[in-house]
């Protein structure tokens, strides 16, 4: 039940290294289930979700060696994963309920072991999150799937060659909101070991999918078109070992860009994936934020200076699948827009209910008017510090940003949501000049009778 206490008003300045990406690392870790050889991942961030995935994989027979980074400013640690294909293939509810991304173990396990049992993920604060597209894709590859007792039970029949292998297929993976990121990760991973060729149409184009395809290709998979809506996978009999550096976290980078914007700060972000953030950076530039970056090296690991030196201008933004504006930066941008001039309009097209932060920002004096999936943001001169409640990962980041700019003290409760996706956020903000501290509160143990 940790909380943050933030005394707002400080202008952030300094240098920060962006960590490896949570949303890239999770499916990359699950990909180790596809091979009997060791897989090494570098720049793995120290996050609650990564620890949960380690716990899940350990339970599924993956031997793990975890070497955290010795330098706190490094992009992340090293994780060595070595799966035993004969181990338990049941991902239990008590782990899956802590992290929906556990579902991305389903495809790799099914493809390598011919069977898998994964608890259906439960409800989520940001809205409905079915996995029907995942199941549609895996069924198209020949899996027999039923849902029973809250579990997805999947298996592959023994083929004429005596092997339990999936079979390549042409799959349209689009849903009502367009593509699915983890659905694409699941189906693409599974198709690497299928007989024949798979075409995924309406595949997610997210940079995390490109990073996963890079690892799978290094393991021996034959994949083309990752990053585009059509991915082609030619199945192979087996995959081998690989050593892969995790993509930098574009959502963490985008969040710190918003921190510079809302505090009229001056930050240099190292290991910054500017090439994966063009929609967000275009939006900030329209608002009046200056961003300078050097593209002579890897545009996914650039040095980017972010400066805001005046009250920002309003914008209209709609979240979309990549390369559109990312839903995972919607809440953080809304915090910035609360203090911009004029009226901004924010429309959420991916998770229509992803507005838990609206009521909390309103408690801080923000002028927000919601109709369905759209929020009109009337810019105001000031926000006022008060107690607010975090509800999900990105909403909590939004409240921290608002607290950095608010007058007085803001208390953000339940920051365990934040720890799922941001490494030591309060320490790193303090190094940039913020007046913020974590208050840890022991929850008294309730002893019946
Ligand atoms: C990934 O979730 C990310 N999580 C989310 O980030 C991110 O918000 C989301 O992609 C969209 O960018 C990870 O990578 C671990 P989707 P995912 O399947 O893959 C609907 C964060 O803050 N849909 O692309 O679960 C779904 O309801 C998290 O780090 C179906 O209808 O999202 C949604 O409206 C939060 N059926 C839309 O598609 C399906 O089978 C996109 O969801 C699957 C999805």
PDB file of C-alpha atoms in Angstrom, residues 210-428:
ATOM      1  CA  UNK A 210       8.987  -6.218 -34.611  1.00  0.00           C
ATOM      2  CA  UNK A 211      11.253  -6.858 -31.619  1.00  0.00           C
ATOM      3  CA  UNK A 212       9.676 -10.272 -31.043  1.00  0.00           C
ATOM      4  CA  UNK A 213      10.113 -11.175 -34.724  1.00  0.00           C
ATOM      5  CA  UNK A 214      13.775 -10.155 -34.414  1.00  0.00           C
ATOM      6  CA  UNK A 215      14.319 -12.583 -31.506  1.00  0.00           C
ATOM      7  CA  UNK A 216      12.385 -15.401 -33.213  1.00  0.00           C
ATOM      8  CA  UNK A 217      14.421 -14.908 -36.395  1.00  0.00           C
ATOM      9  CA  UNK A 218      17.635 -15.052 -34.355  1.00  0.00           C
ATOM     10  CA  UNK A 219      16.308 -18.360 -32.934  1.00  0.00           C
ATOM     11  CA  UNK A 220      15.949 -19.670 -36.508  1.00  0.00           C
ATOM     12  CA  UNK A 221      12.396 -18.708 -37.423  1.00  0.00           C
ATOM     13  CA  UNK A 222      11.459 -17.557 -40.937  1.00  0.00           C
ATOM     14  CA  UNK A 223       9.371 -14.407 -40.629  1.00  0.00           C
ATOM     15  CA  UNK A 224       8.779 -11.525 -43.044  1.00  0.00           C
ATOM     16  CA  UNK A 225       6.589  -8.445 -42.872  1.00  0.00           C
ATOM     17  CA  UNK A 226       6.769  -7.810 -39.097  1.00  0.00           C
ATOM     18  CA  UNK A 227       5.848  -4.172 -38.503  1.00  0.00           C
ATOM     19  CA  UNK A 228       3.332  -4.264 -41.358  1.00  0.00           C
ATOM     20  CA  UNK A 229      -0.311  -5.475 -41.294  1.00  0.00           C
ATOM     21  CA  UNK A 230       0.656  -8.677 -43.143  1.00  0.00           C
ATOM     22  CA  UNK A 231       3.168 -11.071 -41.548  1.00  0.00           C
ATOM     23  CA  UNK A 232       4.293 -14.272 -43.271  1.00  0.00           C
ATOM     24  CA  UNK A 233       5.810 -17.132 -41.248  1.00  0.00           C
ATOM     25  CA  UNK A 234       7.310 -20.239 -42.785  1.00  0.00           C
ATOM     26  CA  UNK A 235       7.254 -22.934 -40.140  1.00  0.00           C
ATOM     27  CA  UNK A 236      10.463 -24.758 -39.142  1.00  0.00           C
ATOM     28  CA  UNK A 237      10.961 -28.051 -37.285  1.00  0.00           C
ATOM     29  CA  UNK A 238      12.815 -26.548 -34.319  1.00  0.00           C
ATOM     30  CA  UNK A 239      14.190 -23.286 -32.933  1.00  0.00           C
ATOM     31  CA  UNK A 240      17.558 -22.707 -31.257  1.00  0.00           C
ATOM     32  CA  UNK A 241      19.194 -20.373 -28.806  1.00  0.00           C
ATOM     33  CA  UNK A 242      19.638 -16.624 -29.158  1.00  0.00           C
ATOM     34  CA  UNK A 243      20.963 -13.557 -27.357  1.00  0.00           C
ATOM     35  CA  UNK A 244      18.749 -10.479 -27.718  1.00  0.00           C
ATOM     36  CA  UNK A 245      18.717  -6.903 -26.440  1.00  0.00           C
ATOM     37  CA  UNK A 246      15.186  -5.791 -25.498  1.00  0.00           C
ATOM     38  CA  UNK A 247      13.789  -2.766 -27.325  1.00  0.00           C
ATOM     39  CA  UNK A 248      13.795   0.478 -25.299  1.00  0.00           C
ATOM     40  CA  UNK A 249      10.459   1.342 -23.672  1.00  0.00           C
ATOM     41  CA  UNK A 250       8.594   3.852 -25.858  1.00  0.00           C
ATOM     42  CA  UNK A 251       5.831   4.296 -23.276  1.00  0.00           C
ATOM     43  CA  UNK A 252       8.297   5.046 -20.484  1.00  0.00           C
ATOM     44  CA  UNK A 253      10.095   7.485 -22.822  1.00  0.00           C
ATOM     45  CA  UNK A 254       6.779   9.121 -23.783  1.00  0.00           C
ATOM     46  CA  UNK A 255       5.866   9.448 -20.110  1.00  0.00           C
ATOM     47  CA  UNK A 256       9.126  11.258 -19.266  1.00  0.00           C
ATOM     48  CA  UNK A 257       8.606  13.516 -22.289  1.00  0.00           C
ATOM     49  CA  UNK A 258       5.250  14.458 -20.705  1.00  0.00           C
ATOM     50  CA  UNK A 259       7.077  15.062 -17.381  1.00  0.00           C
ATOM     51  CA  UNK A 260       9.332  17.584 -19.129  1.00  0.00           C
ATOM     52  CA  UNK A 261       6.296  19.159 -20.837  1.00  0.00           C
ATOM     53  CA  UNK A 262       4.121  19.544 -17.715  1.00  0.00           C
ATOM     54  CA  UNK A 263       6.960  20.956 -15.537  1.00  0.00           C
ATOM     55  CA  UNK A 264       8.334  23.229 -18.305  1.00  0.00           C
ATOM     56  CA  UNK A 265      11.474  21.154 -17.947  1.00  0.00           C
ATOM     57  CA  UNK A 266      14.607  20.342 -19.911  1.00  0.00           C
ATOM     58  CA  UNK A 267      15.435  16.619 -20.090  1.00  0.00           C
ATOM     59  CA  UNK A 268      17.874  14.517 -22.096  1.00  0.00           C
ATOM     60  CA  UNK A 269      16.560  10.997 -22.624  1.00  0.00           C
ATOM     61  CA  UNK A 270      19.214   8.419 -23.535  1.00  0.00           C
ATOM     62  CA  UNK A 271      18.382   5.079 -25.204  1.00  0.00           C
ATOM     63  CA  UNK A 272      15.244   6.830 -26.468  1.00  0.00           C
ATOM     64  CA  UNK A 273      13.229   5.000 -29.207  1.00  0.00           C
ATOM     65  CA  UNK A 274      12.296   8.171 -31.140  1.00  0.00           C
ATOM     66  CA  UNK A 275      11.493   6.089 -34.221  1.00  0.00           C
ATOM     67  CA  UNK A 276       8.752   4.308 -32.273  1.00  0.00           C
ATOM     68  CA  UNK A 277       7.260   7.522 -30.876  1.00  0.00           C
ATOM     69  CA  UNK A 278       6.549   9.694 -33.878  1.00  0.00           C
ATOM     70  CA  UNK A 279       2.806  10.156 -33.231  1.00  0.00           C
ATOM     71  CA  UNK A 280       3.398  11.209 -29.630  1.00  0.00           C
ATOM     72  CA  UNK A 281       6.330  13.483 -30.507  1.00  0.00           C
ATOM     73  CA  UNK A 282       4.324  15.068 -33.318  1.00  0.00           C
ATOM     74  CA  UNK A 283       1.579  15.805 -30.821  1.00  0.00           C
ATOM     75  CA  UNK A 284       3.986  17.358 -28.290  1.00  0.00           C
ATOM     76  CA  UNK A 285       5.641  19.427 -31.020  1.00  0.00           C
ATOM     77  CA  UNK A 286       2.224  20.785 -32.058  1.00  0.00           C
ATOM     78  CA  UNK A 287       1.661  21.786 -28.431  1.00  0.00           C
ATOM     79  CA  UNK A 288       4.956  23.708 -28.371  1.00  0.00           C
ATOM     80  CA  UNK A 289       7.432  21.246 -26.878  1.00  0.00           C
ATOM     81  CA  UNK A 290      10.879  21.316 -28.484  1.00  0.00           C
ATOM     82  CA  UNK A 291      12.577  18.003 -29.165  1.00  0.00           C
ATOM     83  CA  UNK A 292      16.086  17.614 -30.570  1.00  0.00           C
ATOM     84  CA  UNK A 293      17.543  14.243 -31.315  1.00  0.00           C
ATOM     85  CA  UNK A 294      20.471  12.824 -33.188  1.00  0.00           C
ATOM     86  CA  UNK A 295      19.595  10.137 -35.719  1.00  0.00           C
ATOM     87  CA  UNK A 296      23.155   9.316 -36.732  1.00  0.00           C
ATOM     88  CA  UNK A 297      22.987   6.149 -34.650  1.00  0.00           C
ATOM     89  CA  UNK A 298      20.129   3.701 -33.978  1.00  0.00           C
ATOM     90  CA  UNK A 299      16.836   5.663 -34.103  1.00  0.00           C
ATOM     91  CA  UNK A 300      15.464   3.214 -31.533  1.00  0.00           C
ATOM     92  CA  UNK A 301      18.271   4.098 -29.115  1.00  0.00           C
ATOM     93  CA  UNK A 302      18.784   7.815 -29.664  1.00  0.00           C
ATOM     94  CA  UNK A 303      19.655  10.717 -27.368  1.00  0.00           C
ATOM     95  CA  UNK A 304      16.676  13.073 -27.277  1.00  0.00           C
ATOM     96  CA  UNK A 305      16.499  16.494 -25.613  1.00  0.00           C
ATOM     97  CA  UNK A 306      12.990  17.574 -24.587  1.00  0.00           C
ATOM     98  CA  UNK A 307      12.387  21.217 -23.611  1.00  0.00           C
ATOM     99  CA  UNK A 308       9.195  23.052 -22.673  1.00  0.00           C
ATOM    100  CA  UNK A 309       9.605  26.718 -21.821  1.00  0.00           C
ATOM    101  CA  UNK A 310       6.087  28.142 -22.083  1.00  0.00           C
ATOM    102  CA  UNK A 311       2.390  27.375 -21.546  1.00  0.00           C
ATOM    103  CA  UNK A 312       1.474  24.765 -24.121  1.00  0.00           C
ATOM    104  CA  UNK A 313      -1.149  24.895 -26.886  1.00  0.00           C
ATOM    105  CA  UNK A 314      -4.226  22.636 -27.127  1.00  0.00           C
ATOM    106  CA  UNK A 315      -4.532  19.637 -29.455  1.00  0.00           C
ATOM    107  CA  UNK A 316      -7.077  17.092 -30.659  1.00  0.00           C
ATOM    108  CA  UNK A 317      -5.827  13.492 -30.327  1.00  0.00           C
ATOM    109  CA  UNK A 318      -7.345  10.064 -30.977  1.00  0.00           C
ATOM    110  CA  UNK A 319      -5.731   6.846 -29.853  1.00  0.00           C
ATOM    111  CA  UNK A 320      -5.121   4.216 -32.547  1.00  0.00           C
ATOM    112  CA  UNK A 321      -3.089   1.068 -33.143  1.00  0.00           C
ATOM    113  CA  UNK A 322       0.570   1.785 -34.019  1.00  0.00           C
ATOM    114  CA  UNK A 323       1.757   3.916 -35.786  1.00  0.00           C
ATOM    115  CA  UNK A 324      -1.167   6.030 -34.529  1.00  0.00           C
ATOM    116  CA  UNK A 325      -1.182   7.732 -31.105  1.00  0.00           C
ATOM    117  CA  UNK A 326      -0.677   5.031 -28.422  1.00  0.00           C
ATOM    118  CA  UNK A 327      -3.475   4.410 -25.940  1.00  0.00           C
ATOM    119  CA  UNK A 328      -0.778   3.800 -23.284  1.00  0.00           C
ATOM    120  CA  UNK A 329       0.141   7.523 -23.422  1.00  0.00           C
ATOM    121  CA  UNK A 330      -3.412   8.887 -23.478  1.00  0.00           C
ATOM    122  CA  UNK A 331      -3.685   9.468 -19.707  1.00  0.00           C
ATOM    123  CA  UNK A 332      -0.224  11.033 -19.407  1.00  0.00           C
ATOM    124  CA  UNK A 333      -0.943  13.424 -22.275  1.00  0.00           C
ATOM    125  CA  UNK A 334      -4.282  14.360 -20.694  1.00  0.00           C
ATOM    126  CA  UNK A 335      -2.457  15.489 -17.543  1.00  0.00           C
ATOM    127  CA  UNK A 336      -0.316  17.825 -19.676  1.00  0.00           C
ATOM    128  CA  UNK A 337      -3.358  19.140 -21.555  1.00  0.00           C
ATOM    129  CA  UNK A 338      -5.076  20.036 -18.273  1.00  0.00           C
ATOM    130  CA  UNK A 339      -2.568  22.929 -17.945  1.00  0.00           C
ATOM    131  CA  UNK A 340      -2.410  23.868 -21.629  1.00  0.00           C
ATOM    132  CA  UNK A 341      -4.214  26.875 -23.102  1.00  0.00           C
ATOM    133  CA  UNK A 342      -7.701  26.529 -24.618  1.00  0.00           C
ATOM    134  CA  UNK A 343      -9.731  23.401 -25.251  1.00  0.00           C
ATOM    135  CA  UNK A 344      -8.222  20.033 -26.214  1.00  0.00           C
ATOM    136  CA  UNK A 345     -10.111  16.912 -27.281  1.00  0.00           C
ATOM    137  CA  UNK A 346      -8.974  13.391 -26.364  1.00  0.00           C
ATOM    138  CA  UNK A 347     -10.704  10.364 -27.946  1.00  0.00           C
ATOM    139  CA  UNK A 348      -9.948   6.810 -26.821  1.00  0.00           C
ATOM    140  CA  UNK A 349     -10.520   4.287 -29.666  1.00  0.00           C
ATOM    141  CA  UNK A 350      -8.759   1.210 -28.236  1.00  0.00           C
ATOM    142  CA  UNK A 351     -10.154   0.855 -24.673  1.00  0.00           C
ATOM    143  CA  UNK A 352     -13.333   2.935 -24.589  1.00  0.00           C
ATOM    144  CA  UNK A 353     -13.487   2.941 -20.789  1.00  0.00           C
ATOM    145  CA  UNK A 354      -9.847   3.947 -20.228  1.00  0.00           C
ATOM    146  CA  UNK A 355     -10.701   7.076 -18.258  1.00  0.00           C
ATOM    147  CA  UNK A 356     -10.256   6.139 -14.589  1.00  0.00           C
ATOM    148  CA  UNK A 357      -7.844   9.109 -14.271  1.00  0.00           C
ATOM    149  CA  UNK A 358     -10.527  11.654 -15.279  1.00  0.00           C
ATOM    150  CA  UNK A 359     -12.290  11.746 -11.910  1.00  0.00           C
ATOM    151  CA  UNK A 360      -8.960  11.911 -10.056  1.00  0.00           C
ATOM    152  CA  UNK A 361      -7.673  14.802 -12.204  1.00  0.00           C
ATOM    153  CA  UNK A 362     -10.997  16.552 -11.602  1.00  0.00           C
ATOM    154  CA  UNK A 363     -10.280  16.256  -7.861  1.00  0.00           C
ATOM    155  CA  UNK A 364      -7.113  18.263  -8.574  1.00  0.00           C
ATOM    156  CA  UNK A 365      -9.132  21.024 -10.232  1.00  0.00           C
ATOM    157  CA  UNK A 366      -8.927  19.901 -13.867  1.00  0.00           C
ATOM    158  CA  UNK A 367     -11.781  20.947 -16.190  1.00  0.00           C
ATOM    159  CA  UNK A 368     -12.732  17.694 -17.962  1.00  0.00           C
ATOM    160  CA  UNK A 369     -15.989  16.915 -19.779  1.00  0.00           C
ATOM    161  CA  UNK A 370     -16.512  13.335 -20.903  1.00  0.00           C
ATOM    162  CA  UNK A 371     -19.034  12.103 -23.459  1.00  0.00           C
ATOM    163  CA  UNK A 372     -18.585   8.422 -24.223  1.00  0.00           C
ATOM    164  CA  UNK A 373     -15.090   7.805 -25.593  1.00  0.00           C
ATOM    165  CA  UNK A 374     -14.224  11.511 -25.834  1.00  0.00           C
ATOM    166  CA  UNK A 375     -13.023  13.929 -23.144  1.00  0.00           C
ATOM    167  CA  UNK A 376     -13.004  17.681 -23.704  1.00  0.00           C
ATOM    168  CA  UNK A 377     -10.146  19.208 -21.715  1.00  0.00           C
ATOM    169  CA  UNK A 378     -10.579  22.863 -20.859  1.00  0.00           C
ATOM    170  CA  UNK A 379      -7.081  24.072 -20.015  1.00  0.00           C
ATOM    171  CA  UNK A 380      -6.706  25.689 -16.592  1.00  0.00           C
ATOM    172  CA  UNK A 381      -3.973  27.867 -15.051  1.00  0.00           C
ATOM    173  CA  UNK A 382      -3.290  25.614 -12.109  1.00  0.00           C
ATOM    174  CA  UNK A 383      -3.875  22.219 -10.536  1.00  0.00           C
ATOM    175  CA  UNK A 384      -4.131  21.773  -6.811  1.00  0.00           C
ATOM    176  CA  UNK A 385      -2.435  19.021  -4.848  1.00  0.00           C
ATOM    177  CA  UNK A 386      -4.749  16.587  -2.972  1.00  0.00           C
ATOM    178  CA  UNK A 387      -5.217  12.864  -2.297  1.00  0.00           C
ATOM    179  CA  UNK A 388      -5.796  10.784  -5.431  1.00  0.00           C
ATOM    180  CA  UNK A 389      -6.157   7.074  -6.132  1.00  0.00           C
ATOM    181  CA  UNK A 390      -4.226   5.112  -8.767  1.00  0.00           C
ATOM    182  CA  UNK A 391      -6.390   2.552 -10.599  1.00  0.00           C
ATOM    183  CA  UNK A 392      -4.162   1.175 -13.346  1.00  0.00           C
ATOM    184  CA  UNK A 393      -0.622   1.491 -14.626  1.00  0.00           C
ATOM    185  CA  UNK A 394      -0.876   4.459 -17.005  1.00  0.00           C
ATOM    186  CA  UNK A 395      -3.548   6.300 -14.990  1.00  0.00           C
ATOM    187  CA  UNK A 396      -1.133   6.272 -12.039  1.00  0.00           C
ATOM    188  CA  UNK A 397       1.633   7.748 -14.209  1.00  0.00           C
ATOM    189  CA  UNK A 398      -0.810  10.486 -15.230  1.00  0.00           C
ATOM    190  CA  UNK A 399      -1.510  11.342 -11.561  1.00  0.00           C
ATOM    191  CA  UNK A 400       2.206  11.512 -10.752  1.00  0.00           C
ATOM    192  CA  UNK A 401       2.706  13.959 -13.653  1.00  0.00           C
ATOM    193  CA  UNK A 402      -0.205  16.098 -12.452  1.00  0.00           C
ATOM    194  CA  UNK A 403       1.269  16.067  -8.949  1.00  0.00           C
ATOM    195  CA  UNK A 404       4.638  17.285 -10.279  1.00  0.00           C
ATOM    196  CA  UNK A 405       2.933  20.411 -11.650  1.00  0.00           C
ATOM    197  CA  UNK A 406       0.256  20.970  -9.005  1.00  0.00           C
ATOM    198  CA  UNK A 407       0.414  23.570  -6.259  1.00  0.00           C
ATOM    199  CA  UNK A 408       0.904  22.040  -2.838  1.00  0.00           C
ATOM    200  CA  UNK A 409       1.157  18.359  -1.974  1.00  0.00           C
ATOM    201  CA  UNK A 410      -0.361  15.499  -3.961  1.00  0.00           C
ATOM    202  CA  UNK A 411      -0.667  12.047  -2.433  1.00  0.00           C
ATOM    203  CA  UNK A 412      -0.940   9.263  -5.000  1.00  0.00           C
ATOM    204  CA  UNK A 413      -2.271   6.123  -3.316  1.00  0.00           C
ATOM    205  CA  UNK A 414      -1.777   2.506  -4.469  1.00  0.00           C
ATOM    206  CA  UNK A 415       1.398   3.066  -6.459  1.00  0.00           C
ATOM    207  CA  UNK A 416       1.799  -0.693  -6.777  1.00  0.00           C
ATOM    208  CA  UNK A 417       0.038  -0.114 -10.090  1.00  0.00           C
ATOM    209  CA  UNK A 418       2.954   2.086 -11.130  1.00  0.00           C
ATOM    210  CA  UNK A 419       5.608  -0.425 -10.071  1.00  0.00           C
ATOM    211  CA  UNK A 420       4.223  -2.812 -12.637  1.00  0.00           C
ATOM    212  CA  UNK A 421       5.583  -0.706 -15.490  1.00  0.00           C
ATOM    213  CA  UNK A 422       7.968   1.987 -14.191  1.00  0.00           C
ATOM    214  CA  UNK A 423      11.249   1.148 -12.473  1.00  0.00           C
ATOM    215  CA  UNK A 424      11.904   3.181  -9.282  1.00  0.00           C
ATOM    216  CA  UNK A 425       9.986   6.174 -10.698  1.00  0.00           C
ATOM    217  CA  UNK A 426      10.229   8.325  -7.580  1.00  0.00           C
ATOM    218  CA  UNK A 427      14.032   7.911  -7.311  1.00  0.00           C
ATOM    219  CA  UNK A 428      14.554   8.771 -10.957  1.00  0.00           C
TER     220      UNK A 428
END
